[in-house]
PDB file of C-alpha atoms in Angstrom:
ATOM      1  CA  MET A 232     -37.624  83.974  57.725  1.00 88.00           C
ATOM      2  CA  ASP A 233     -41.228  83.601  56.572  1.00 95.00           C
ATOM      3  CA  TYR A 234     -43.711  86.328  57.535  1.00 97.00           C
ATOM      4  CA  ALA A 235     -47.517  86.153  57.462  1.00 97.00           C
ATOM      5  CA  LYS A 236     -49.347  89.026  55.828  1.00 98.00           C
ATOM      6  CA  ASN A 237     -51.656  91.299  57.810  1.00 98.00           C
ATOM      7  CA  GLY A 238     -55.142  89.989  58.401  1.00 97.00           C
ATOM      8  CA  VAL A 239     -56.711  93.293  57.383  1.00 96.00           C
ATOM      9  CA  ALA A 240     -55.689  95.471  54.429  1.00 97.00           C
ATOM     10  CA  VAL A 241     -56.199  99.239  54.661  1.00 96.00           C
ATOM     11  CA  GLY A 242     -55.820 102.136  52.218  1.00 95.00           C
ATOM     12  CA  THR A 243     -57.017  99.943  49.346  1.00 95.00           C
ATOM     13  CA  TRP A 244     -60.199  98.648  47.753  1.00 92.00           C
ATOM     14  CA  ASP A 245     -58.670  95.174  47.525  1.00 96.00           C
ATOM     15  CA  ASP A 246     -59.527  93.062  50.575  1.00 96.00           C
ATOM     16  CA  LEU A 247     -57.010  90.430  49.436  1.00 97.00           C
ATOM     17  CA  ALA A 248     -54.117  92.888  49.168  1.00 98.00           C
ATOM     18  CA  PHE A 249     -50.842  91.719  50.723  1.00 98.00           C
ATOM     19  CA  GLN A 250     -49.687  94.186  53.395  1.00 98.00           C
ATOM     20  CA  LEU A 251     -46.897  93.794  55.924  1.00 98.00           C
ATOM     21  CA  ALA A 252     -44.515  96.010  57.910  1.00 98.00           C
ATOM     22  CA  ILE A 253     -41.231  94.766  59.399  1.00 97.00           C
ATOM     23  CA  ASP A 254     -39.161  96.731  61.904  1.00 95.00           C
ATOM     24  CA  GLU A 255     -35.382  97.163  62.279  1.00 92.00           C
ATOM     25  CA  SER A 256     -35.041  94.020  64.393  1.00 93.00           C
ATOM     26  CA  GLY A 257     -36.858  91.795  61.924  1.00 93.00           C
ATOM     27  CA  ARG A 258     -40.147  91.689  63.816  1.00 95.00           C
ATOM     28  CA  ILE A 259     -43.575  92.259  62.273  1.00 96.00           C
ATOM     29  CA  LYS A 260     -45.079  95.609  63.254  1.00 97.00           C
ATOM     30  CA  PRO A 261     -48.612  95.611  64.725  1.00 95.00           C
ATOM     31  CA  GLU A 262     -51.331  95.618  62.108  1.00 95.00           C
ATOM     32  CA  PRO A 263     -52.949  97.234  60.263  1.00 96.00           C
ATOM     33  CA  ILE A 264     -49.850  98.428  58.449  1.00 97.00           C
ATOM     34  CA  PRO A 265     -48.689 101.534  60.395  1.00 96.00           C
ATOM     35  CA  ILE A 266     -48.465 104.026  57.521  1.00 96.00           C
ATOM     36  CA  GLU A 267     -50.213 107.366  57.689  1.00 94.00           C
ATOM     37  CA  MET A 268     -53.131 107.995  55.320  1.00 92.00           C
ATOM     38  CA  VAL A 269     -53.602 111.008  53.070  1.00 87.00           C
ATOM     39  CA  ASP A 270     -56.263 113.244  54.578  1.00 76.00           C
ATOM     40  CA  MET A 271     -59.645 112.808  52.811  1.00 77.00           C
ATOM     41  CA  TYR A 272     -58.311 110.513  50.041  1.00 82.00           C
ATOM     42  CA  GLY A 273     -57.762 107.379  52.107  1.00 87.00           C
ATOM     43  CA  PHE A 274     -54.588 106.052  50.493  1.00 91.00           C
ATOM     44  CA  HIS A 275     -51.172 105.745  52.098  1.00 96.00           C
ATOM     45  CA  CYS A 276     -48.545 108.479  52.428  1.00 95.00           C
ATOM     46  CA  ILE A 277     -46.011 106.621  50.291  1.00 97.00           C
ATOM     47  CA  PRO A 278     -44.495 107.038  46.814  1.00 97.00           C
ATOM     48  CA  HIS A 279     -47.224 106.129  44.330  1.00 97.00           C
ATOM     49  CA  VAL A 280     -47.327 105.919  40.553  1.00 96.00           C
ATOM     50  CA  GLY A 281     -50.100 107.321  38.394  1.00 93.00           C
ATOM     51  CA  VAL A 282     -51.052 108.898  35.076  1.00 91.00           C
ATOM     52  CA  TYR A 283     -51.238 112.684  35.121  1.00 86.00           C
ATOM     53  CA  GLY A 284     -54.573 114.164  34.067  1.00 77.00           C
ATOM     54  CA  ASP A 285     -57.986 115.202  35.343  1.00 73.00           C
ATOM     55  CA  ASP A 286     -58.221 111.975  37.361  1.00 74.00           C
ATOM     56  CA  TYR A 287     -54.778 111.659  38.912  1.00 76.00           C
ATOM     57  CA  THR A 288     -55.676 108.611  41.003  1.00 85.00           C
ATOM     58  CA  PRO A 289     -52.636 106.522  41.946  1.00 93.00           C
ATOM     59  CA  CYS A 290     -52.288 102.860  41.032  1.00 96.00           C
ATOM     60  CA  ILE A 291     -53.065 101.624  44.553  1.00 97.00           C
ATOM     61  CA  PRO A 292     -50.695  98.704  45.236  1.00 98.00           C
ATOM     62  CA  VAL A 293     -52.044  95.179  45.576  1.00 98.00           C
ATOM     63  CA  ALA A 294     -48.924  94.316  47.579  1.00 98.00           C
ATOM     64  CA  LEU A 295     -47.300  96.751  50.005  1.00 98.00           C
ATOM     65  CA  LEU A 296     -44.318  95.909  52.213  1.00 98.00           C
ATOM     66  CA  GLN A 297     -42.701  98.378  54.592  1.00 98.00           C
ATOM     67  CA  LEU A 298     -39.102  97.328  55.282  1.00 97.00           C
ATOM     68  CA  PRO A 299     -36.290  98.887  57.360  1.00 94.00           C
ATOM     69  CA  PRO A 300     -33.904 100.682  54.956  1.00 91.00           C
ATOM     70  CA  LEU A 301     -30.645 100.523  56.917  1.00 85.00           C
ATOM     71  CA  PRO A 302     -29.965  96.774  56.595  1.00 82.00           C
ATOM     72  CA  LEU A 303     -30.749  96.983  52.888  1.00 83.00           C
ATOM     73  CA  LEU A 304     -28.473  99.918  52.132  1.00 86.00           C
ATOM     74  CA  SER A 305     -25.709  98.504  54.301  1.00 81.00           C
ATOM     75  CA  SER A 306     -25.517  94.990  52.902  1.00 72.00           C
ATOM     76  CA  ASN A 307     -27.280  94.859  49.572  1.00 70.00           C
ATOM     77  CA  THR A 308     -25.529  95.203  46.230  1.00 74.00           C
ATOM     78  CA  LEU A 309     -28.875  96.255  44.724  1.00 79.00           C
ATOM     79  CA  PHE A 310     -28.342  99.666  46.318  1.00 86.00           C
ATOM     80  CA  LYS A 311     -24.724 100.272  45.285  1.00 85.00           C
ATOM     81  CA  ASP A 312     -25.587 103.030  42.791  1.00 88.00           C
ATOM     82  CA  ILE A 313     -28.127 104.602  45.136  1.00 91.00           C
ATOM     83  CA  SER A 314     -25.765 104.664  48.120  1.00 88.00           C
ATOM     84  CA  THR A 315     -23.108 106.255  45.893  1.00 88.00           C
ATOM     85  CA  GLN A 316     -25.551 109.017  44.981  1.00 89.00           C
ATOM     86  CA  LEU A 317     -26.510 109.503  48.633  1.00 90.00           C
ATOM     87  CA  THR A 318     -22.842 109.769  49.573  1.00 90.00           C
ATOM     88  CA  THR A 319     -22.341 112.438  46.904  1.00 89.00           C
ATOM     89  CA  LEU A 320     -25.268 114.404  48.346  1.00 89.00           C
ATOM     90  CA  ASP A 321     -23.659 114.136  51.844  1.00 91.00           C
ATOM     91  CA  ILE A 322     -26.603 112.130  53.169  1.00 92.00           C
ATOM     92  CA  TRP A 323     -25.033 108.677  53.544  1.00 91.00           C
ATOM     93  CA  ASP A 324     -21.874 107.696  55.413  1.00 90.00           C
ATOM     94  CA  ALA A 325     -20.541 104.618  53.624  1.00 83.00           C
ATOM     95  CA  ALA A 326     -17.900 103.958  56.288  1.00 85.00           C
ATOM     96  CA  SER A 327     -20.415 103.583  59.112  1.00 87.00           C
ATOM     97  CA  SER A 328     -23.326 102.426  56.885  1.00 85.00           C
ATOM     98  CA  SER A 329     -25.621 105.053  58.316  1.00 89.00           C
ATOM     99  CA  PHE A 330     -27.463 108.206  57.374  1.00 92.00           C
ATOM    100  CA  LYS A 331     -25.870 111.548  58.165  1.00 91.00           C
ATOM    101  CA  ASN A 332     -27.274 114.806  59.494  1.00 88.00           C
ATOM    102  CA  GLY A 333     -30.256 113.236  61.219  1.00 90.00           C
ATOM    103  CA  TYR A 334     -31.871 111.896  58.056  1.00 94.00           C
ATOM    104  CA  LYS A 335     -34.841 109.598  58.507  1.00 93.00           C
ATOM    105  CA  ALA A 336     -35.401 106.998  55.788  1.00 94.00           C
ATOM    106  CA  GLU A 337     -38.262 104.745  54.712  1.00 96.00           C
ATOM    107  CA  PHE A 338     -38.413 101.825  52.299  1.00 96.00           C
ATOM    108  CA  TYR A 339     -41.403 100.269  50.536  1.00 98.00           C
ATOM    109  CA  VAL A 340     -42.023  97.424  48.090  1.00 98.00           C
ATOM    110  CA  LEU A 341     -45.057  97.936  45.862  1.00 98.00           C
ATOM    111  CA  VAL A 342     -46.779  95.698  43.312  1.00 98.00           C
ATOM    112  CA  HIS A 343     -49.249  97.815  41.331  1.00 98.00           C
ATOM    113  CA  PRO A 344     -52.212  97.211  39.038  1.00 98.00           C
ATOM    114  CA  LYS A 345     -51.946  98.316  35.411  1.00 97.00           C
ATOM    115  CA  PRO A 346     -52.152 102.103  34.951  1.00 95.00           C
ATOM    116  CA  ILE A 347     -55.045 103.539  32.966  1.00 92.00           C
ATOM    117  CA  LEU A 348     -53.176 105.474  30.285  1.00 89.00           C
ATOM    118  CA  SER A 349     -54.177 108.838  28.838  1.00 87.00           C
ATOM    119  CA  PRO A 350     -52.489 111.432  26.598  1.00 86.00           C
ATOM    120  CA  CYS A 351     -49.463 113.289  27.915  1.00 84.00           C
ATOM    121  CA  GLN A 352     -50.394 116.787  29.076  1.00 77.00           C
ATOM    122  CA  LYS A 353     -47.208 118.381  27.769  1.00 76.00           C
ATOM    123  CA  PHE A 354     -47.653 120.864  24.919  1.00 71.00           C
ATOM    124  CA  LEU A 355     -47.204 119.206  21.501  1.00 75.00           C
ATOM    125  CA  CYS A 356     -46.755 115.760  23.063  1.00 82.00           C
ATOM    126  CA  GLU A 357     -49.218 113.001  22.213  1.00 80.00           C
ATOM    127  CA  ASN A 358     -47.560 110.099  24.029  1.00 89.00           C
ATOM    128  CA  MET A 359     -50.023 107.548  25.385  1.00 86.00           C
ATOM    129  CA  ASP A 360     -47.512 105.596  27.442  1.00 92.00           C
ATOM    130  CA  GLU A 361     -46.252 107.920  30.190  1.00 93.00           C
ATOM    131  CA  VAL A 362     -46.535 107.271  33.928  1.00 95.00           C
ATOM    132  CA  ASN A 363     -45.536 109.611  36.753  1.00 94.00           C
ATOM    133  CA  MET A 364     -43.906 109.068  40.103  1.00 95.00           C
ATOM    134  CA  MET A 365     -46.353 110.583  42.607  1.00 94.00           C
ATOM    135  CA  TYR A 366     -44.427 111.802  45.637  1.00 95.00           C
ATOM    136  CA  HIS A 367     -47.205 114.179  46.704  1.00 90.00           C
ATOM    137  CA  PRO A 368     -48.806 111.732  49.199  1.00 91.00           C
ATOM    138  CA  TRP A 369     -45.437 111.049  50.828  1.00 95.00           C
ATOM    139  CA  LEU A 370     -44.429 114.716  50.875  1.00 92.00           C
ATOM    140  CA  PHE A 371     -47.711 116.447  51.716  1.00 88.00           C
ATOM    141  CA  GLY A 372     -49.952 113.649  52.986  1.00 78.00           C
ATOM    142  CA  SER A 373     -49.737 114.624  56.652  1.00 77.00           C
ATOM    143  CA  MET A 374     -50.994 118.159  55.925  1.00 77.00           C
ATOM    144  CA  PRO A 375     -54.669 119.061  56.381  1.00 76.00           C
ATOM    145  CA  LEU A 376     -55.831 119.311  52.769  1.00 73.00           C
ATOM    146  CA  THR A 377     -58.068 122.256  51.917  1.00 72.00           C
ATOM    147  CA  GLU A 378     -59.179 124.001  48.713  1.00 75.00           C
ATOM    148  CA  ASP A 379     -57.015 127.025  49.459  1.00 78.00           C
ATOM    149  CA  LEU A 380     -53.843 125.091  50.265  1.00 77.00           C
ATOM    150  CA  SER A 381     -51.039 125.875  47.817  1.00 80.00           C
ATOM    151  CA  VAL A 382     -47.528 124.586  48.425  1.00 85.00           C
ATOM    152  CA  THR A 383     -44.509 123.797  46.249  1.00 89.00           C
ATOM    153  CA  LYS A 384     -41.299 122.064  47.326  1.00 91.00           C
ATOM    154  CA  GLN A 385     -38.104 120.927  45.651  1.00 93.00           C
ATOM    155  CA  LEU A 386     -37.459 117.217  45.884  1.00 95.00           C
ATOM    156  CA  TYR A 387     -34.379 115.289  44.797  1.00 95.00           C
ATOM    157  CA  MET A 388     -35.492 112.146  42.952  1.00 95.00           C
ATOM    158  CA  GLY A 389     -34.365 109.462  40.532  1.00 96.00           C
ATOM    159  CA  LEU A 390     -34.949 105.919  39.231  1.00 96.00           C
ATOM    160  CA  PHE A 391     -32.440 103.046  39.312  1.00 96.00           C
ATOM    161  CA  ASP A 392     -32.150  99.484  38.007  1.00 95.00           C
ATOM    162  CA  THR A 393     -34.941 100.216  35.551  1.00 97.00           C
ATOM    163  CA  LYS A 394     -36.455  97.481  33.389  1.00 97.00           C
ATOM    164  CA  ASN A 395     -38.972  98.007  30.569  1.00 98.00           C
ATOM    165  CA  ILE A 396     -39.208 101.774  31.047  1.00 98.00           C
ATOM    166  CA  LYS A 397     -37.199 104.634  29.530  1.00 96.00           C
ATOM    167  CA  PRO A 398     -36.563 108.344  30.141  1.00 96.00           C
ATOM    168  CA  VAL A 399     -38.814 110.957  28.570  1.00 93.00           C
ATOM    169  CA  HIS A 400     -38.852 114.784  28.314  1.00 89.00           C
ATOM    170  CA  GLN A 401     -35.266 115.037  29.535  1.00 84.00           C
ATOM    171  CA  ASN A 402     -34.757 117.995  27.187  1.00 81.00           C
ATOM    172  CA  LEU A 403     -37.274 120.126  29.113  1.00 80.00           C
ATOM    173  CA  LYS A 404     -36.680 122.087  32.292  1.00 82.00           C
ATOM    174  CA  ASP A 405     -38.048 120.456  35.450  1.00 80.00           C
ATOM    175  CA  ALA A 406     -39.494 117.528  33.494  1.00 84.00           C
ATOM    176  CA  GLY A 407     -38.944 113.806  33.207  1.00 91.00           C
ATOM    177  CA  ILE A 408     -37.579 111.913  36.189  1.00 95.00           C
ATOM    178  CA  SER A 409     -33.861 111.166  36.045  1.00 95.00           C
ATOM    179  CA  PHE A 410     -32.551 107.637  35.343  1.00 96.00           C
ATOM    180  CA  GLY A 411     -29.427 106.489  37.182  1.00 94.00           C
ATOM    181  CA  SER A 412     -28.930 109.758  39.060  1.00 93.00           C
ATOM    182  CA  ILE A 413     -30.726 112.010  41.531  1.00 94.00           C
ATOM    183  CA  GLU A 414     -31.921 115.402  40.315  1.00 94.00           C
ATOM    184  CA  ASN A 415     -34.100 118.201  41.625  1.00 93.00           C
ATOM    185  CA  ARG A 416     -37.777 118.357  40.600  1.00 94.00           C
ATOM    186  CA  SER A 417     -40.615 120.493  41.906  1.00 92.00           C
ATOM    187  CA  VAL A 418     -43.622 118.897  43.612  1.00 92.00           C
ATOM    188  CA  ALA A 419     -46.742 121.015  44.068  1.00 88.00           C
ATOM    189  CA  LEU A 420     -50.151 120.798  45.664  1.00 83.00           C
ATOM    190  CA  HIS A 421     -52.810 123.398  44.904  1.00 77.00           C
ATOM    191  CA  GLY A 422     -56.580 123.330  45.140  1.00 71.00           C
ATOM    192  CA  LEU A 423     -56.476 119.650  46.143  1.00 68.00           C
ATOM    193  CA  ARG A 424     -54.612 118.878  42.903  1.00 73.00           C
ATOM    194  CA  PHE A 425     -51.252 117.161  42.567  1.00 79.00           C
ATOM    195  CA  SER A 426     -48.898 118.788  40.036  1.00 76.00           C
ATOM    196  CA  PRO A 427     -46.863 119.472  37.969  1.00 63.00           C
ATOM    197  CA  GLU A 428     -46.369 116.752  35.364  1.00 71.00           C
ATOM    198  CA  ASN A 429     -42.604 116.503  35.737  1.00 84.00           C
ATOM    199  CA  ALA A 430     -41.661 113.084  37.149  1.00 91.00           C
ATOM    200  CA  GLN A 431     -42.626 111.049  34.102  1.00 93.00           C
ATOM    201  CA  PHE A 432     -41.122 107.923  32.668  1.00 96.00           C
ATOM    202  CA  GLN A 433     -42.172 106.120  29.498  1.00 96.00           C
ATOM    203  CA  LEU A 434     -43.339 102.518  29.378  1.00 97.00           C
ATOM    204  CA  ASP A 435     -41.356 100.252  27.061  1.00 96.00           C
ATOM    205  CA  PRO A 436     -43.068  96.862  26.643  1.00 93.00           C
ATOM    206  CA  SER A 437     -40.793  95.784  23.785  1.00 93.00           C
ATOM    207  CA  GLN A 438     -38.782  93.536  26.137  1.00 90.00           C
ATOM    208  CA  GLY A 439     -41.458  92.477  28.619  1.00 96.00           C
ATOM    209  CA  GLU A 440     -44.944  93.040  30.010  1.00 97.00           C
ATOM    210  CA  ILE A 441     -43.937  94.252  33.469  1.00 98.00           C
ATOM    211  CA  ALA A 442     -41.892  97.323  34.380  1.00 98.00           C
ATOM    212  CA  THR A 443     -39.703  97.232  37.495  1.00 98.00           C
ATOM    213  CA  PHE A 444     -37.472  99.843  39.094  1.00 97.00           C
ATOM    214  CA  PHE A 445     -36.114 101.307  42.312  1.00 96.00           C
ATOM    215  CA  ALA A 446     -37.004 104.909  43.125  1.00 97.00           C
ATOM    216  CA  ILE A 447     -35.585 107.388  45.604  1.00 96.00           C
ATOM    217  CA  ALA A 448     -36.648 110.818  46.797  1.00 96.00           C
ATOM    218  CA  ILE A 449     -35.015 113.193  49.279  1.00 96.00           C
ATOM    219  CA  ASP A 450     -36.515 116.184  51.051  1.00 95.00           C
ATOM    220  CA  LYS A 451     -33.497 118.140  52.242  1.00 93.00           C
ATOM    221  CA  GLU A 452     -35.649 120.645  54.111  1.00 93.00           C
ATOM    222  CA  THR A 453     -37.027 118.050  56.535  1.00 94.00           C
ATOM    223  CA  CYS A 454     -34.150 115.512  56.272  1.00 95.00           C
ATOM    224  CA  ARG A 455     -36.444 112.780  54.972  1.00 95.00           C
ATOM    225  CA  CYS A 456     -35.564 110.110  52.435  1.00 95.00           C
ATOM    226  CA  VAL A 457     -37.726 107.410  50.863  1.00 96.00           C
ATOM    227  CA  LEU A 458     -36.694 104.425  48.759  1.00 96.00           C
ATOM    228  CA  SER A 459     -39.128 102.147  46.974  1.00 97.00           C
ATOM    229  CA  TYR A 460     -39.224  99.171  44.632  1.00 97.00           C
ATOM    230  CA  HIS A 461     -42.048  99.061  42.092  1.00 98.00           C
ATOM    231  CA  ALA A 462     -43.534  96.359  39.848  1.00 98.00           C
ATOM    232  CA  LEU A 463     -45.963  97.744  37.263  1.00 98.00           C
ATOM    233  CA  PRO A 464     -47.815  95.564  34.724  1.00 98.00           C
ATOM    234  CA  MET A 465     -48.292  97.057  31.270  1.00 97.00           C
ATOM    235  CA  THR A 466     -50.833  94.611  29.795  1.00 97.00           C
ATOM    236  CA  ASP A 467     -54.137  93.194  31.010  1.00 97.00           C
ATOM    237  CA  ALA A 468     -52.679  89.682  30.981  1.00 97.00           C
ATOM    238  CA  ALA A 469     -49.679  90.686  33.108  1.00 98.00           C
ATOM    239  CA  GLU A 470     -51.944  92.521  35.545  1.00 98.00           C
ATOM    240  CA  VAL A 471     -54.134  89.442  36.032  1.00 98.00           C
ATOM    241  CA  LYS A 472     -51.084  87.245  36.612  1.00 98.00           C
ATOM    242  CA  LEU A 473     -49.574  89.624  39.180  1.00 98.00           C
ATOM    243  CA  ILE A 474     -52.827  90.161  41.067  1.00 98.00           C
ATOM    244  CA  ASN A 475     -53.581  86.434  41.132  1.00 98.00           C
ATOM    245  CA  ALA A 476     -50.068  85.738  42.433  1.00 98.00           C
ATOM    246  CA  VAL A 477     -50.525  88.262  45.237  1.00 98.00           C
ATOM    247  CA  HIS A 478     -54.034  87.060  46.117  1.00 98.00           C
ATOM    248  CA  ALA A 479     -52.801  83.460  46.349  1.00 98.00           C
ATOM    249  CA  SER A 480     -50.162  84.449  48.925  1.00 98.00           C
ATOM    250  CA  THR A 481     -50.592  84.631  52.685  1.00 98.00           C
ATOM    251  CA  THR A 482     -46.885  84.588  53.633  1.00 98.00           C
ATOM    252  CA  THR A 483     -43.752  86.192  52.224  1.00 98.00           C
ATOM    253  CA  PHE A 484     -42.451  82.772  51.135  1.00 98.00           C
ATOM    254  CA  GLN A 485     -45.600  82.225  49.093  1.00 98.00           C
ATOM    255  CA  LEU A 486     -45.442  85.781  47.763  1.00 98.00           C
ATOM    256  CA  VAL A 487     -41.885  85.355  46.505  1.00 98.00           C
ATOM    257  CA  PHE A 488     -42.662  81.944  44.998  1.00 98.00           C
ATOM    258  CA  ASN A 489     -45.894  83.024  43.305  1.00 98.00           C
ATOM    259  CA  LEU A 490     -44.428  86.246  41.934  1.00 98.00           C
ATOM    260  CA  SER A 491     -41.416  84.314  40.639  1.00 98.00           C
ATOM    261  CA  GLN A 492     -43.793  82.265  38.481  1.00 98.00           C
ATOM    262  CA  VAL A 493     -44.854  85.533  36.818  1.00 98.00           C
ATOM    263  CA  SER A 494     -41.510  87.347  36.803  1.00 98.00           C
ATOM    264  CA  ASP A 495     -38.220  85.951  38.025  1.00 97.00           C
ATOM    265  CA  THR A 496     -36.945  89.535  38.357  1.00 97.00           C
ATOM    266  CA  ILE A 497     -39.667  90.522  40.822  1.00 98.00           C
ATOM    267  CA  GLY A 498     -39.498  87.326  42.833  1.00 98.00           C
ATOM    268  CA  SER A 499     -35.718  87.288  43.127  1.00 96.00           C
ATOM    269  CA  THR A 500     -35.540  90.987  43.996  1.00 95.00           C
ATOM    270  CA  ILE A 501     -38.079  90.706  46.805  1.00 96.00           C
ATOM    271  CA  GLN A 502     -36.361  87.547  48.041  1.00 95.00           C
ATOM    272  CA  THR A 503     -33.031  89.389  48.137  1.00 93.00           C
ATOM    273  CA  LEU A 504     -34.583  92.308  50.022  1.00 94.00           C
ATOM    274  CA  LEU A 505     -36.203  90.049  52.604  1.00 94.00           C
ATOM    275  CA  GLY A 506     -32.995  88.036  52.919  1.00 92.00           C
ATOM    276  CA  ALA A 507     -31.058  91.161  53.902  1.00 90.00           C
ATOM    277  CA  LEU A 508     -33.266  91.780  56.936  1.00 90.00           C
ATOM    278  CA  PRO A 509     -32.089  90.857  60.434  1.00 86.00           C
ATOM    279  CA  THR A 510     -33.551  87.725  61.980  1.00 82.00           C
ATOM    280  CA  ALA A 511     -35.846  88.544  64.866  1.00 68.00           C
ATOM    281  CA  PRO A 512     -34.725  86.982  68.170  1.00 59.00           C
ATOM    282  CA  GLN A 513     -36.863  84.121  69.383  1.00 54.00           C
ATOM    283  CA  ASN A 514     -38.875  84.761  72.561  1.00 50.00           C
TER     284      ASN A 514
END
């Protein structure tokens, strides 16, 4: 089924951004996209990516899709490894294809601009190619943010089906996001700052100009789970191609086609995700 993008984009500086939310029955949710905003910052409470430093601004997505997770986990081979991990953590019931213990799940597809790289902040590390998963907006975004707010939580997280990125700082405690498994990492907010620098991955453009991966995070305290698919350009040329492909699209069919001209991996993955959704009944 072909879906038209929202007429108005919110939580972004890009008026031509592609935004769309689809519910469990395959219907488009009312626009603008119904995702909560981070208090005072104005971007969405979703998993972002960004470069840790004095200006920890996320790479605000030029394309943002909110999809129902249950049909995807239940029928999609893309999520085989993830569902196995969720089963191990006693969160997912494979037999009934449903979440256990009252867990609420979200799923997002994000196409990002190129990150502005800066030196790693780890002691004795001078890497200039590290990017962080930013779960702070998703985890803390609904809180009233104040200068004296200080909160730290443990979040299970990991990356799957990774392309053109690699693990980093895996030898340090509470550092470097896990690849192919879900591990505990701390997520902190203090003095309006997101920290620590412990969910990094390293860009690896040796095999391509665009990084892609699935990410998952679980907050066991509140029984929340979020899955996301990310496309992240690593060169100026790749960024221009991705943004132009998104800007030229007004429907999901066009989005898949145009992105496929830039990266067959991105186009085919999004097509597979959309193809797993239920077909909305005709009125």
